[in-house]
XYZ file of C-alpha atoms in Angstrom:
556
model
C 98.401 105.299 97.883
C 96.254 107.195 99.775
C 92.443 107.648 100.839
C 90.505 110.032 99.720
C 87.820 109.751 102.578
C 88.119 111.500 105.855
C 86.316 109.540 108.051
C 87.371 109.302 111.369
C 89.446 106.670 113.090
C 89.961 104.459 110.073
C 93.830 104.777 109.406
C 93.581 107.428 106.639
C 97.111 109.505 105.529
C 96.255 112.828 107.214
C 96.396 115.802 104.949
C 99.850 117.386 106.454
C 101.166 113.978 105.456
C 99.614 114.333 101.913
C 100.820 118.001 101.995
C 104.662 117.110 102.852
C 104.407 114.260 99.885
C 103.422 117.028 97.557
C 106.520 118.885 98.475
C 108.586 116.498 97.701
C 107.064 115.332 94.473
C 107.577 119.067 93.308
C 111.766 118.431 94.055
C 111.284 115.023 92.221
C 109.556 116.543 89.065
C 112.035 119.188 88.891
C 115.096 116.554 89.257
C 113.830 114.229 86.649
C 112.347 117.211 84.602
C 109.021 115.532 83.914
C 105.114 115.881 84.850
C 104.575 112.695 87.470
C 101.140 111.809 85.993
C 98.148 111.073 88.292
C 96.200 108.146 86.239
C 97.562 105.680 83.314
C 100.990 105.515 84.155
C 102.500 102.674 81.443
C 104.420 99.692 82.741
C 107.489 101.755 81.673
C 106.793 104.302 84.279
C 106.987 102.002 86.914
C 108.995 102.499 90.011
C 109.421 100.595 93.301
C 111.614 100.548 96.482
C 113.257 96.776 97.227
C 112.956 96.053 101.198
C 115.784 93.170 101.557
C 113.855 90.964 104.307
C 116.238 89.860 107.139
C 113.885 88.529 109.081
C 112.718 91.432 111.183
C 109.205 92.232 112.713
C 108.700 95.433 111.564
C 109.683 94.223 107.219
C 106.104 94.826 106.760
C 105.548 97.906 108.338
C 108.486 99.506 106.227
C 106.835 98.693 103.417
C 103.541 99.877 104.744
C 105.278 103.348 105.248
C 106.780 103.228 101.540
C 103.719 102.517 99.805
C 101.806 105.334 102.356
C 104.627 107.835 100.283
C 102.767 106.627 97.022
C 105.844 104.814 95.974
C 105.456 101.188 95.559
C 107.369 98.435 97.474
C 108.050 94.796 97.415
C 109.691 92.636 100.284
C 112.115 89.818 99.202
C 114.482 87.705 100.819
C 118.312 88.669 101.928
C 119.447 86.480 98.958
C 117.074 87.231 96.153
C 119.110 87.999 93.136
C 119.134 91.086 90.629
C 117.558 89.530 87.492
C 114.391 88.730 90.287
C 113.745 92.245 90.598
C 115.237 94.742 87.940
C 111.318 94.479 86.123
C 110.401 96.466 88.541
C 112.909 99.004 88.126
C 113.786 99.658 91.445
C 114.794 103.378 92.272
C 116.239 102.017 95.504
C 116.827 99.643 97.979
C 116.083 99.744 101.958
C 117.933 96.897 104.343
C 115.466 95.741 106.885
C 116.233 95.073 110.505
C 116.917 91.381 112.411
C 117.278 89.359 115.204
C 120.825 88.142 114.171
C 124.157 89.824 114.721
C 126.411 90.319 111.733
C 129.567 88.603 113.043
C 127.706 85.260 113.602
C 128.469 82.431 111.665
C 125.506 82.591 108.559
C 124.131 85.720 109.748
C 121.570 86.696 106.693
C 123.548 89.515 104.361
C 122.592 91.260 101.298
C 123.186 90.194 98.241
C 125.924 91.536 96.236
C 123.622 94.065 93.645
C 122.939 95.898 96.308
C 126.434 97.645 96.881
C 127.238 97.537 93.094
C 126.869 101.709 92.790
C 123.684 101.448 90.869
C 120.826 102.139 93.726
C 120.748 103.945 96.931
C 120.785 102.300 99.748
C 119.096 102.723 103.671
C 120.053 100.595 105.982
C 117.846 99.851 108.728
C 119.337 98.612 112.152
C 120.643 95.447 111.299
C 120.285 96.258 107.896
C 122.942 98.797 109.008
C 125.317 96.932 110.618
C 125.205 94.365 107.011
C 126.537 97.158 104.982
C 129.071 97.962 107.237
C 130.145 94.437 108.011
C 129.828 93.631 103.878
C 131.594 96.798 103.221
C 134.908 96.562 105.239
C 134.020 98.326 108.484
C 133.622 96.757 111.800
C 130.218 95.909 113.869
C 131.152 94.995 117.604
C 129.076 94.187 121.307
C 127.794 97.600 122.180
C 128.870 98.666 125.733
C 125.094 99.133 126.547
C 122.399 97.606 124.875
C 120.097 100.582 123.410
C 116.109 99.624 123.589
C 113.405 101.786 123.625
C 113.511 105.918 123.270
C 116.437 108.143 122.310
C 117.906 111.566 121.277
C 119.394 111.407 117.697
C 121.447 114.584 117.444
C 123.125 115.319 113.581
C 126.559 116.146 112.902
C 126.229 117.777 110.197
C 123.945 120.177 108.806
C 122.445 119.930 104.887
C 122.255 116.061 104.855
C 119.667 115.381 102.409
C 118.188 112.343 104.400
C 117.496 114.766 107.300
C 115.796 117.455 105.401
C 113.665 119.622 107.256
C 114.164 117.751 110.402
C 115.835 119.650 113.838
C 118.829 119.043 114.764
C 118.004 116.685 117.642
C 115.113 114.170 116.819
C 113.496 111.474 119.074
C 114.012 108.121 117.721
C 113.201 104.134 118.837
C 116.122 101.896 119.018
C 116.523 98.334 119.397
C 119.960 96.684 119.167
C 123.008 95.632 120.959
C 125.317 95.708 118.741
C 127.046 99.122 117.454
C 129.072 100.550 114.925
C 132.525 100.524 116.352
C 134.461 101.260 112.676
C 132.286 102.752 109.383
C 133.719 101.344 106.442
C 135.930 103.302 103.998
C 134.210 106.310 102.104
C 131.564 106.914 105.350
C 131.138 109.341 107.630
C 128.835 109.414 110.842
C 126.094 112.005 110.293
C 124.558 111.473 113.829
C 125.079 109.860 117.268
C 122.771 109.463 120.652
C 124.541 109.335 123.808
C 124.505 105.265 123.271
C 125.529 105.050 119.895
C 128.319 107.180 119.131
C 127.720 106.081 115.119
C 123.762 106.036 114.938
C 123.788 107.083 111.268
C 126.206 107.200 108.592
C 126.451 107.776 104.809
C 128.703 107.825 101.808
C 128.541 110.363 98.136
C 126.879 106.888 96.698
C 123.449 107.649 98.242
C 124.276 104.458 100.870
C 123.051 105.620 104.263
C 122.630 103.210 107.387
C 120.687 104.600 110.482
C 120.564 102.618 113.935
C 117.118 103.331 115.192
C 113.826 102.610 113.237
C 112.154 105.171 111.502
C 108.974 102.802 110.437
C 107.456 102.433 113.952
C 104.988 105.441 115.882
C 107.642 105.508 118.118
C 109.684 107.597 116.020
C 107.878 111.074 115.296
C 109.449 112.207 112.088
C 110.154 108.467 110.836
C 108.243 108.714 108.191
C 109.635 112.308 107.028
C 113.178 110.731 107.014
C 112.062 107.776 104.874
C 109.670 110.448 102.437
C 113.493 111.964 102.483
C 115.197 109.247 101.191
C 112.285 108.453 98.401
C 112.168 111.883 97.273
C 115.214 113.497 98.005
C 118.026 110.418 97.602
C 116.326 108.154 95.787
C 114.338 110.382 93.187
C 110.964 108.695 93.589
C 107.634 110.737 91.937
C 105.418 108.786 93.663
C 103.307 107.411 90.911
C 101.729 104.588 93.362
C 98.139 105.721 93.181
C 94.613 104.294 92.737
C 94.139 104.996 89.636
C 97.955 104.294 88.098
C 97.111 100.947 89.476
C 94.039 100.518 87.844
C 95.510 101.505 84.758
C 98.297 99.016 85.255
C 96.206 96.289 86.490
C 93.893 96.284 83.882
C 96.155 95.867 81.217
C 97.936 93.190 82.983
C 94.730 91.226 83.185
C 93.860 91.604 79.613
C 97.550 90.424 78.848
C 97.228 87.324 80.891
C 93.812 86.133 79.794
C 93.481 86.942 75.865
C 90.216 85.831 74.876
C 90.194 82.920 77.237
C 87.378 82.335 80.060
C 87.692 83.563 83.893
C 85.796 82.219 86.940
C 85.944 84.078 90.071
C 84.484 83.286 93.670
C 82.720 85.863 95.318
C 82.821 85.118 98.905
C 81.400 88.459 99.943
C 84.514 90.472 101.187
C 85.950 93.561 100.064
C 88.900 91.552 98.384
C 87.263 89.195 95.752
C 84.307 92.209 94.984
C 87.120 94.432 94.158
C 89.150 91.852 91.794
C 86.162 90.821 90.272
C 85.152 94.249 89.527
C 88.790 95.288 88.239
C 88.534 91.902 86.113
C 85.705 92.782 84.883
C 86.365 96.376 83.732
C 89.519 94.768 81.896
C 87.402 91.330 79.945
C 83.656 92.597 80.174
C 81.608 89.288 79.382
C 84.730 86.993 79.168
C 83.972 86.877 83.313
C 81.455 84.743 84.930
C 81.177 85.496 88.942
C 80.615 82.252 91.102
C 79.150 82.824 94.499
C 79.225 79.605 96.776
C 76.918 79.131 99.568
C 79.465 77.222 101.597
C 76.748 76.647 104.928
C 79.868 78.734 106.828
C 78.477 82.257 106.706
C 76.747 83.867 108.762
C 73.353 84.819 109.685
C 71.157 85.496 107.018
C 74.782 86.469 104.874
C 74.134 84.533 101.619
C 70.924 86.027 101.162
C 71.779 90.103 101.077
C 75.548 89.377 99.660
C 73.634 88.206 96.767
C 71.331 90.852 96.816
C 74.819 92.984 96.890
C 76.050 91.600 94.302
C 73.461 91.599 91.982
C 72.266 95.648 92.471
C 76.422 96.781 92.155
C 78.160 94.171 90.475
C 77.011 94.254 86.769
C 78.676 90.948 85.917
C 77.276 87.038 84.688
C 76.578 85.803 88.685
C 76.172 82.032 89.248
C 74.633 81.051 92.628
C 75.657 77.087 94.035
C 74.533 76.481 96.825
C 77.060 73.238 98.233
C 76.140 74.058 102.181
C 76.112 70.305 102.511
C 78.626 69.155 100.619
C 81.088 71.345 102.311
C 79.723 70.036 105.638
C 80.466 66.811 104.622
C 83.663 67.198 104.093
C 84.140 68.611 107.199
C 82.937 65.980 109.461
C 85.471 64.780 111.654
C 87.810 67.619 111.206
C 89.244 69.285 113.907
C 92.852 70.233 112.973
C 92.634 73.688 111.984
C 95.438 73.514 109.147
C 93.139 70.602 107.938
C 90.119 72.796 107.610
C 91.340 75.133 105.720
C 92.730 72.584 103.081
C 89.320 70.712 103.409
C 87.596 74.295 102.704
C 89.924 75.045 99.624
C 89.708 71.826 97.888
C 85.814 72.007 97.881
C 85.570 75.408 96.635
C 87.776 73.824 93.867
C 85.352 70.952 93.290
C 82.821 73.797 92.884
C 84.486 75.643 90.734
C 85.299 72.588 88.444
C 81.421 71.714 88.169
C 80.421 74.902 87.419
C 82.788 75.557 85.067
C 81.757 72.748 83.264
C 78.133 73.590 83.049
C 79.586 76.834 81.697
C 81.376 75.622 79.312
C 85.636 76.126 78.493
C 86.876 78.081 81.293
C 90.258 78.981 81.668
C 91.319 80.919 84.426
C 89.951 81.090 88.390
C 90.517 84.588 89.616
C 91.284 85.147 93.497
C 91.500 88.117 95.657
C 94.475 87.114 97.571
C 96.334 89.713 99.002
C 100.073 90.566 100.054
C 99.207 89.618 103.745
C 97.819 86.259 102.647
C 100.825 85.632 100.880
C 103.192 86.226 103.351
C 101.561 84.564 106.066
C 101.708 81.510 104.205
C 105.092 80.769 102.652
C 108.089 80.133 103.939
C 110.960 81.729 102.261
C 113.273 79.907 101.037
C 116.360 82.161 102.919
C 114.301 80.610 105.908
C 114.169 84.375 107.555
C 109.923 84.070 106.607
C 108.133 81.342 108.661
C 104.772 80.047 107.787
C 102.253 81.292 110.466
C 99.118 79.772 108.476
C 98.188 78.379 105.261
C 95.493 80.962 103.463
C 93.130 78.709 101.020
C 93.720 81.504 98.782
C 97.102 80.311 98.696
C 97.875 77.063 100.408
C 94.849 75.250 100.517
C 94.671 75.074 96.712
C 95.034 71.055 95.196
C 97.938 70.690 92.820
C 95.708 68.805 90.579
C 93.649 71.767 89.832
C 92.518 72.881 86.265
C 92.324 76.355 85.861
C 95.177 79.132 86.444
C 95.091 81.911 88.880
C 94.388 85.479 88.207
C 94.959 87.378 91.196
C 95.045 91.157 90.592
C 95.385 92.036 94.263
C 98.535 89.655 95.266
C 100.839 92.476 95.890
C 98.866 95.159 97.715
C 97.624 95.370 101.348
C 93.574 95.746 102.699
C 93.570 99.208 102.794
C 95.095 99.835 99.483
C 92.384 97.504 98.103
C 89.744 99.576 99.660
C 91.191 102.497 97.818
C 91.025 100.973 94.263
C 87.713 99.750 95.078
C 86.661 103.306 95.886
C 88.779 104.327 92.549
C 86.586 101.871 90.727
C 83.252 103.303 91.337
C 82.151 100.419 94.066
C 80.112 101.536 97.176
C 81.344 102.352 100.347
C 79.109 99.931 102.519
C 80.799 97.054 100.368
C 84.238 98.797 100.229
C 84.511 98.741 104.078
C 83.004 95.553 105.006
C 85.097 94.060 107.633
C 87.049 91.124 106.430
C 85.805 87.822 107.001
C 87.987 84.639 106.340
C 87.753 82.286 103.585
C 86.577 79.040 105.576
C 84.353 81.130 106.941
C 83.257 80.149 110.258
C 84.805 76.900 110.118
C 88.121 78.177 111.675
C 85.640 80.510 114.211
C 84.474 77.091 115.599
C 87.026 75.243 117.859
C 86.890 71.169 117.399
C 84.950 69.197 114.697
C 81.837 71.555 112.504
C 78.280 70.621 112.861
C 75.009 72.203 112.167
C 74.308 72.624 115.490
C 77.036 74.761 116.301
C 77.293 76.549 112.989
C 73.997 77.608 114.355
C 74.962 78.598 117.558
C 77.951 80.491 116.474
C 75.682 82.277 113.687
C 73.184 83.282 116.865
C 76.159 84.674 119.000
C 77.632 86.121 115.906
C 74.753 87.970 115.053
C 74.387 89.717 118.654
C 78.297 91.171 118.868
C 77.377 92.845 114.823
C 74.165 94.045 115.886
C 75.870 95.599 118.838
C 79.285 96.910 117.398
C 76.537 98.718 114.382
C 73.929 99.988 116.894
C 77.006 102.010 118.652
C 78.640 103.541 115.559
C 82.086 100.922 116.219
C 81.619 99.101 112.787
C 84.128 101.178 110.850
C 86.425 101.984 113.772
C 86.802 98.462 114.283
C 88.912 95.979 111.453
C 87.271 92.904 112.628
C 84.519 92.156 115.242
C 83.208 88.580 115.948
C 82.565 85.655 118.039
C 84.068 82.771 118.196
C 82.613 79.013 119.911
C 85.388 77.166 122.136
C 85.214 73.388 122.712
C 84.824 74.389 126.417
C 81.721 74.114 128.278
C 81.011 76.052 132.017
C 78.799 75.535 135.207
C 76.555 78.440 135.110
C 72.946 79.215 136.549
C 70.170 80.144 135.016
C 66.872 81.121 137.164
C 67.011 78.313 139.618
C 68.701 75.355 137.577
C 72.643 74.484 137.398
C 73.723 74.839 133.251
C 76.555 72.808 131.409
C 76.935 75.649 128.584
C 79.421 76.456 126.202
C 82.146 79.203 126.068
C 81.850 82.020 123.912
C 84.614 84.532 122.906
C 84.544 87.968 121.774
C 86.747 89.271 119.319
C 87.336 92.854 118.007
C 90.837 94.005 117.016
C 92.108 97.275 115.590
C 94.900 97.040 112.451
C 95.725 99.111 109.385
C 96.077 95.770 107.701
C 96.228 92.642 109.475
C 99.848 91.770 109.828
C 99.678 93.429 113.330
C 96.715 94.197 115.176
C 95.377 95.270 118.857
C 92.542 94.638 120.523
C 89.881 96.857 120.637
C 89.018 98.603 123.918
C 85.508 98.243 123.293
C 83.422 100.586 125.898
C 82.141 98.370 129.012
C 78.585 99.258 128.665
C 78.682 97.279 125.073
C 80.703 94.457 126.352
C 78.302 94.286 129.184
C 75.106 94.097 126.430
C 76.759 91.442 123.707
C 77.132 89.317 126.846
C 73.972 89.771 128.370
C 72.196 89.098 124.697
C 74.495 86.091 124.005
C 73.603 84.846 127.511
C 69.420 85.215 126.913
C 69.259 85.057 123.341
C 71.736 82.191 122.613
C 70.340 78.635 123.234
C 72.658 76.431 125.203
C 75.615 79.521 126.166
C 76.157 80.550 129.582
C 79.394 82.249 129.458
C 81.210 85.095 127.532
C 84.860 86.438 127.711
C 86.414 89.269 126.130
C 89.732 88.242 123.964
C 92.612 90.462 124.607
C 95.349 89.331 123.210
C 97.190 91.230 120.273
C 98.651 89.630 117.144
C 101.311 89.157 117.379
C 101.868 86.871 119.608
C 97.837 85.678 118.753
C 96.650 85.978 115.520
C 93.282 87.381 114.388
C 91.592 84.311 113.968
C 91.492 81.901 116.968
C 92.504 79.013 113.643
């Protein structure tokens, strides 16, 4: 999917992109020898790419670039079998990269579907080097070790995964292992100077390429991967807004019948747009619960109910449980902890107000594909657990209702798009995300009043100051977070024992990686001064600069 804004500096397809897509949904219309339709695509018209997850880094982004090509994706483990994912009707299949080599005793490989004739097949670095080792060919040691930039030059012209591409290409390589034999039926279709093999392919559509076309680093990446969705693979790119719409909306109404659905509006972009999409599915079978947890920010509970009440023409119940959920938190200081705390009160919530509404069914959630992955570990072991989400691993097994969660398989800025799709404003579509126990995990050591309220006053200055200088949508998230440290400072003529704040304000398309925002000086130099005068009992501010990974976005 794409945007259909043009604002600047907020990760939108550009229009040559959306131009070469076009191009090569003309070839796929002609091939299949029907009309790709723009909005209300059935469940039978359904197509997707399967990335087999090896473990690598860059799994995500691959599927980031697939879905940018408006043909949907889904990541699963190395040893997820067929009858997991043939309802999606797969089109074809990419191997991701990996840390392992192939010749190692239980190196990850694919499972056997993959190489059974029916699907075409990329192989991606490792992902490479599996096929060939699965598929009687030989991976060795490479002579050198190939990292960074190279010169891909083809072998042969016509190839229809390097259509429209030169003849020489740069690329991004990252292995040490090569292709020493291809395995019968293959050819090489390209070498660098390193890699005498860099790409090869058979008549089956199975093609394995040594560098990695999903990263900036490589130019024309994404054309080669648009080539082997369009051209190989015979994709018509029917991953839009409004097909999804269309789709989710009849998947909701399938799931809930005539039963009852509760869903918590926490402000974000994320549960506005599910509960919107929900609603447009049930109408009055959806009652919208927004909790005033006491972890917002200042003034927040106030105009997000204001919010929701002008756009969001749905049944809105207001509970305000700032103390209870204070409570709870008292003595907590383990951040995993919090966030379980966090979740199982929301659930308490839920459960009372339910009852005062009377039979309620189902709890809808706008958990996303991020928050999913972040927080299981797979059961190949190749995914590790970096946090648990209380979307989806703070939640009590004792709980009564079932999830709805419309959004679990797309990514922030595809939600943004259906949100736009669905008539909601922009101001609310591109709110900057804020996390579900709020700023609970934004204050380091046990919660208290006190230092919810100092964190709100800080808080408050670095918004004020990333708005006031037009940064607010170049920026994904922008914040300030209270340490358990306290400095010597001096202020006038007396010695202070203050506390530490910390900046925060990264850049990401959707928050599995991220970069820090190189915010100008002169507004780093204001946020501190105001935080400094205007916030009671601080005396110091630093600047985080540390990019996820190896940090995440959240200091918890």
């Amino acid at each position: 999917m794409t945007r259909e804004t043009d604002r600047q500096n907020t990760h939108r397809v550009a229009a040559s992109d959306d131009l070469e897509v076009a191009a090569y949904l003309e070839i796929a219309k002609e091939k299949a020898g029907q009309e790709a339709q723009a909005d209300g695509a059935s469940l039978q018209q359904r197509e997707a790419i399967i990335v087999v997850d090896f473990g690598s880094q860059y799994s995500r982004l691959i599927a980031r670039r697939v879905r940018e090509s408006k043909v949907y994706c889904e990541i699963v483990p190395h040893d997820t079998p067929w009858k997991a994912v043939e309802h999606l009707n797969p089109k074809g299949v990419i191997l991701s990269g990996g840390p392992a080599s192939v010749y190692e005793e239980d190196a990850p490989l694919a499972p056997a579907w993959v190489y059974d004739g029916r699907l075409p097949v990329l192989g991606i670095c490792y992902g490479m080097q599996a096929m060939v080792h699965q598929l009687g060919g030989k991976v060795a040691p490479a002579s050198k070790k190939e990292y960074g930039h190279a010169v891909l030059h083809q072998n042969t012209p016509d190839e229809p995964i390097f259509r429209d591409l030169p003849s020489s290409l740069p690329v991004w390589m990252s292995h040490g292992d090569q292709i020493a034999t291809p395995p019968p039926g293959f050819h090489s279709l390209a070498y660098t100077d390193n890699s005498p093999v860099a790409v090869i392919g058979n008549d089956k559509g199975m093609i394995g390429i040594q560098f990695h076309p999903e990263v900036a680093h490589t130019p024309q990446g994404k054309m080669l991967l648009q080539n082997f969705l369009y051209g190989v693979c015979g994709c018509q790119g029917l991953w839009t807004a409004g097909n999804f719409v269309a789709e989710a909306v009849q998947s909701i109404r399938d799931q809930v019948g005539d039963g009852r659905v509760i869903c918590a509006l926490s402000g974000g972009v994320d549960s506005a747009v599910a509960a919107t999409l929900i609603h447009r599915a049930i109408g009055d079978q959806l009652t919208c619960i927004f909790v005033d947890n006491g972890l917002m920010r200042r003034e927040e509970p106030q105009r997000l109910r204001r919010t929701f009440e002008k756009y969001l023409k749905v049944d809105l119940v207001y509970a305000d449980a700032a103390e209870q959920f204070l409570s709870a938190l008292k003595g907590v200081v383990d951040p995993e902890e919090k966030r379980r705390v966090v979740g199982e009160e929301f659930i308490k919530v839920f459960d009372e107000e339910a009852a005062r509404i009377g039979k309620v069914d189902f709890l809808a959630q706008g958990t996303l594909y991020p928050d999913v992955i972040e927080s299981k570990t797979s059961e190949s072991g190749v995914s590790a657990k970096i946090k648990t989400h209380h979307n989806v691993g703070g939640l009590p097994q004792t709980m009564k209702l079932t999830l709805v969660e419309p959004l679990r398989y797309l990514f922030k800025d595809e939600v943004r798009e259906v949100g736009l799709e669905l008539g909601l404003p922009e101001e609310m579509v591109y709110r900057q995300p804020f996390p579900g126990p709020g700023l609970a995990i934004r204050i380091i050591g046990e919660v208290t009043y006190e230092k919810l309220e100092t964190l709100r006053a800080a808080d408050w200055v670095v918004m004020d100051e990333v708005k006031a200088n037009d940064l607010y949508r170049e920026i994904w998230q922008s914040f300030a977070v209270l340490t358990d440290t306290q400095s010597v400072g001096v202020m006038g003529d007396f010695r202070t024992y203050g506390h530490v704040i910390v900046v925060r304000a990264i850049t990401s398309d959707d928050a599995m990686t991220a970069d820090w925002s190189r915010l100008p000086y002169d507004v780093l130099a204001r946020i501190s001064n105001r935080i400094a005068n205007e916030v009671p009992g601080v005396n110091r501010v630093v600047y985080d600069i540390t990019s996820k990974p190896p940090g995440t976005i959240e200091w918890e």
